[in-house]
CSV table of C-alpha atoms in Angstrom, one decimal:
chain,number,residue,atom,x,y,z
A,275,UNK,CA,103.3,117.3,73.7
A,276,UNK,CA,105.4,117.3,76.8
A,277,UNK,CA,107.5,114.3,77.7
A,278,UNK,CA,106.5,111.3,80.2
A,279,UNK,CA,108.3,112.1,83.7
A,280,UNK,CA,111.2,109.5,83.9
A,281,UNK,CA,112.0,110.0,87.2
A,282,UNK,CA,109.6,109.7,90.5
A,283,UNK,CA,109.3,113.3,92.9
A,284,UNK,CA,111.6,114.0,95.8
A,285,UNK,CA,108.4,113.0,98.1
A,286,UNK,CA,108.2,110.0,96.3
A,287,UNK,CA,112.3,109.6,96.9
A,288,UNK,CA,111.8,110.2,100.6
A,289,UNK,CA,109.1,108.4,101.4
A,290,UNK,CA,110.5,105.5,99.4
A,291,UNK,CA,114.3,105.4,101.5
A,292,UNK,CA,113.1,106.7,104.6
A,293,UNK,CA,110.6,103.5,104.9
A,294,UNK,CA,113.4,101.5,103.5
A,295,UNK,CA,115.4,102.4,105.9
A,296,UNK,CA,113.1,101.9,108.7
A,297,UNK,CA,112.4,98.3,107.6
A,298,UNK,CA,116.0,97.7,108.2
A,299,UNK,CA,116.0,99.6,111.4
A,300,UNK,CA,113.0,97.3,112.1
A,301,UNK,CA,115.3,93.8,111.4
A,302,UNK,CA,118.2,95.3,113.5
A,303,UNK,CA,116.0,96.0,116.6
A,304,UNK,CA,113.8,92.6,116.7
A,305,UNK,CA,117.4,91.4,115.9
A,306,UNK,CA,118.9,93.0,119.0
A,307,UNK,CA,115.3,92.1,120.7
A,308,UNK,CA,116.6,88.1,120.0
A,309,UNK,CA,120.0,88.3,121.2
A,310,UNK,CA,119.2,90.8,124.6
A,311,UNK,CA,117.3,89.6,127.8
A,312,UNK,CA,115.4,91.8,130.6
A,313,UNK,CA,114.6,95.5,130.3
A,314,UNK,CA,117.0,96.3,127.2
A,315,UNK,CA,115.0,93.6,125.5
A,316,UNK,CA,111.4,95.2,125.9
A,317,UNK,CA,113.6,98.4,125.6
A,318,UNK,CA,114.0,97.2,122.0
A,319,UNK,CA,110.4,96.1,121.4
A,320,UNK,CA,109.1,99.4,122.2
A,321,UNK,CA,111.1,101.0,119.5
A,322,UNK,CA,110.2,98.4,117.2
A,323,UNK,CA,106.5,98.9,117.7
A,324,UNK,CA,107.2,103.3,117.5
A,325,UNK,CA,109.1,102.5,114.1
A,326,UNK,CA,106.3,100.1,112.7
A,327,UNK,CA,103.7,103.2,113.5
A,328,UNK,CA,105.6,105.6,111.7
A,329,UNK,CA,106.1,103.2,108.9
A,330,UNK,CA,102.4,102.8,109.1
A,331,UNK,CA,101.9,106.4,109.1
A,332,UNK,CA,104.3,106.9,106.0
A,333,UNK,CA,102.8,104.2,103.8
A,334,UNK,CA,99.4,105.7,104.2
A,335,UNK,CA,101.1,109.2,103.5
A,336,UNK,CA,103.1,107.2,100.7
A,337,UNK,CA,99.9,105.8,99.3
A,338,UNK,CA,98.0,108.7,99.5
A,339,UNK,CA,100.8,110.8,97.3
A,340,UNK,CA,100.8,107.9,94.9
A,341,UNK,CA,97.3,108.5,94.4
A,342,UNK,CA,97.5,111.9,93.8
A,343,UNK,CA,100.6,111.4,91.7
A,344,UNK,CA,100.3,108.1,90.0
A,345,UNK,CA,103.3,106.4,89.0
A,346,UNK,CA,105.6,106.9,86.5
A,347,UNK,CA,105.5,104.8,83.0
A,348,UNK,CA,107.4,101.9,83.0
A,349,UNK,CA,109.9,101.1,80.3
A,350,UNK,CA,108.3,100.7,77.2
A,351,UNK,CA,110.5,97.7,76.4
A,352,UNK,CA,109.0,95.4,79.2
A,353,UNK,CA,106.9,92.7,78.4
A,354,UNK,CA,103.2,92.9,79.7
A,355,UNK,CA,103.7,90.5,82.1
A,356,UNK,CA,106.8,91.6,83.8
A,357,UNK,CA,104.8,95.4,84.3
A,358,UNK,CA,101.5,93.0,86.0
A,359,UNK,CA,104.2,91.4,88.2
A,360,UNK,CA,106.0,95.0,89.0
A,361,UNK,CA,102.6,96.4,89.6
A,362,UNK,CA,101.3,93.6,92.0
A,363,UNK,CA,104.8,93.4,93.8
A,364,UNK,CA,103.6,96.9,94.7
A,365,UNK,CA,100.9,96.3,96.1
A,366,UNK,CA,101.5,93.9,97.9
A,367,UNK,CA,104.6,96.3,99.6
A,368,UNK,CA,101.5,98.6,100.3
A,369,UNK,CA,99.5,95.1,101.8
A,370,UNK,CA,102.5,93.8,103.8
A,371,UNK,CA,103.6,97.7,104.8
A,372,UNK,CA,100.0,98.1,106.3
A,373,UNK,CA,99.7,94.7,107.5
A,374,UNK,CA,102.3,94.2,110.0
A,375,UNK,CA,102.0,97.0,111.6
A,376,UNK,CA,98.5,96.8,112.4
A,377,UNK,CA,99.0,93.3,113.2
A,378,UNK,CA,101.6,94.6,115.3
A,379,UNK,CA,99.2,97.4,117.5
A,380,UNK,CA,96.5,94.4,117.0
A,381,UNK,CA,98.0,92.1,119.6
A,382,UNK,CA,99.2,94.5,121.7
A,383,UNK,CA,95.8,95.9,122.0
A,384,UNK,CA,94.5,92.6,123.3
A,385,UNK,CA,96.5,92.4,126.0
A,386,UNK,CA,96.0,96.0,127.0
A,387,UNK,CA,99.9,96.9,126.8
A,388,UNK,CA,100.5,100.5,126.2
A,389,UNK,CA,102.8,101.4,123.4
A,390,UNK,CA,104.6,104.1,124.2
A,391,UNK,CA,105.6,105.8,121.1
A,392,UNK,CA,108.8,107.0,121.2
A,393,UNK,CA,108.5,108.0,124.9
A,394,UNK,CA,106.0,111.2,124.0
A,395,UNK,CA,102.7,109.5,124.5
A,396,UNK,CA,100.5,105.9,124.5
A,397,UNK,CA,99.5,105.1,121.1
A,398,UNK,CA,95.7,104.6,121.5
A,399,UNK,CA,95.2,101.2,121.6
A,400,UNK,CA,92.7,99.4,119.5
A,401,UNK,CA,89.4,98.5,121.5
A,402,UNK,CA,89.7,95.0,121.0
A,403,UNK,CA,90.0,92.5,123.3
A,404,UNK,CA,90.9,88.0,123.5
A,405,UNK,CA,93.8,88.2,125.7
A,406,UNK,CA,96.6,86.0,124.9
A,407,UNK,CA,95.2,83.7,122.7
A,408,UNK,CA,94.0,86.8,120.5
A,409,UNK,CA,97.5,88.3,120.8
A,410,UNK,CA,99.1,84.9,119.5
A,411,UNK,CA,97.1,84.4,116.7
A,412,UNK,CA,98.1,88.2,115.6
A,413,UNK,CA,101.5,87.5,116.4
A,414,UNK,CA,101.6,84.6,114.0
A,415,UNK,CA,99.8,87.1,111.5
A,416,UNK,CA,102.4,88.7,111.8
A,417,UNK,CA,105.5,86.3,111.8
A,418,UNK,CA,103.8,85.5,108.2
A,419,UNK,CA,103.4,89.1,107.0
A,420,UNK,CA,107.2,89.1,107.7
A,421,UNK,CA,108.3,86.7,106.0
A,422,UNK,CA,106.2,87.9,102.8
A,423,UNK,CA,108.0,90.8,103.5
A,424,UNK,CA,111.6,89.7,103.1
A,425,UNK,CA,110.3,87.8,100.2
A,426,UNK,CA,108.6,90.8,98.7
A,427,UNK,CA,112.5,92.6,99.4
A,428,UNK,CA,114.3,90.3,97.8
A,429,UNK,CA,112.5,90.2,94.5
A,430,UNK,CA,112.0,94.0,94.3
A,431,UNK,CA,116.3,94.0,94.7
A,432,UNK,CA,116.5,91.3,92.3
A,433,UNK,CA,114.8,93.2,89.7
A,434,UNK,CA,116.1,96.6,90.4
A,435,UNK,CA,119.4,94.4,89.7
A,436,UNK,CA,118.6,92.9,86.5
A,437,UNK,CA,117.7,96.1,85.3
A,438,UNK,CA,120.9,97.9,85.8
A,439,UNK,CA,123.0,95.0,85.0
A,440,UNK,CA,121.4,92.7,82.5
A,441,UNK,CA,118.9,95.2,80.7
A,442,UNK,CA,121.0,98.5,81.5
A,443,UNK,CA,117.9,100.3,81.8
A,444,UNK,CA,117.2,103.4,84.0
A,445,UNK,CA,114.8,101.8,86.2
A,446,UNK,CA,117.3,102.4,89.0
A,447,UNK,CA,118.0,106.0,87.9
A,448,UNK,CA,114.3,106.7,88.3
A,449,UNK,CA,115.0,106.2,92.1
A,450,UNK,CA,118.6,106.5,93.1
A,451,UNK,CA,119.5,110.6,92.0
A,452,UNK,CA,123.5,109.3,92.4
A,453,UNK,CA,123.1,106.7,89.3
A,454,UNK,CA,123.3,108.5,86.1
A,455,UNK,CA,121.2,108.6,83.5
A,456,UNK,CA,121.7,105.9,80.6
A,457,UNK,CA,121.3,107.3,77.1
């Protein structure tokens, strides 16, 4: 009988960092959005709304490898409801990870502003319409998709945490190739 895979594919390893990474990319340029006025401002919306389509696009590629490849097992040592609460944690990364960007291209869409992605083309908008009431309502959808967000974050660092420190597990070897394996 062959043994259970213990650690997650390189495609799962770089679609897992790269959209990591772009979420933070995403908090330093609606950061720098915040602090700037005038052209460098929208300068740094654009590029926000180019990043949150590609994190769109890799969390449907993401999601479309993880059905393919399903997940590895979980420790066997973890109580039943700690898996439940890792495995709807996830989903709700994939929920949140769809959700603002589309709330995102949603309210641009209703005002009709182009979204020039990356400076190559327009990103098709989405034929909807409601004008700026629409496009405030979105907006908010998408202040509170945020915030689950950063909520979402913190509990899935928390837990990697607690794992390496307090259980000494090799949850965080299962995704970070530089931690070695515990026997």
């Amino acid at each position: 009988m062959a043994e259970p895979r213990n650690r997650y594919s390189v495609t799962s390893l770089v679609l897992h960092w790269l959209i990591a990474v772009l979420i933070l990319v995403q908090i330093l340029l609606i950061t720098a959005h915040d602090a700037t006025e005038g052209p460098l401002s929208r300068e740094f919306i654009q590029i926000h709304k180019s990043v949150g389509l590609t994190i769109l696009l890799l969390t449907l590629a993401r999601i479309g490898w993880r059905i393919a490849n399903p997940a590895i097992p979980l420790p066997g040592h973890m109580k039943p409801w700690q898996r439940r609460f890792a495995r709807v944690t996830h989903v709700l990364f994939y929920v949140a990870l769809i959700a603002l960007p589309l709330t995102g291209w949603a309210a641009s869409s209703t005002g009709g502003r182009d979204i020039p992605f990356f400076g190559l083309f327009d990103w098709p908008l989405l034929p909807i319409g409601g004008g700026r009431e629409a496009g405030r309502a979105l907006m908010e959808a998408h202040g509170v998709a945020v915030k689950a967000l950063y909520v979402l974050l913190a509990l899935h660092v928390a837990a990697a945490l607690k794992h390496h420190f307090i259980d000494r597990d090799n949850i965080l070897h299962r995704m970070i190739p530089l931690i070695p394996r515990r026997p």
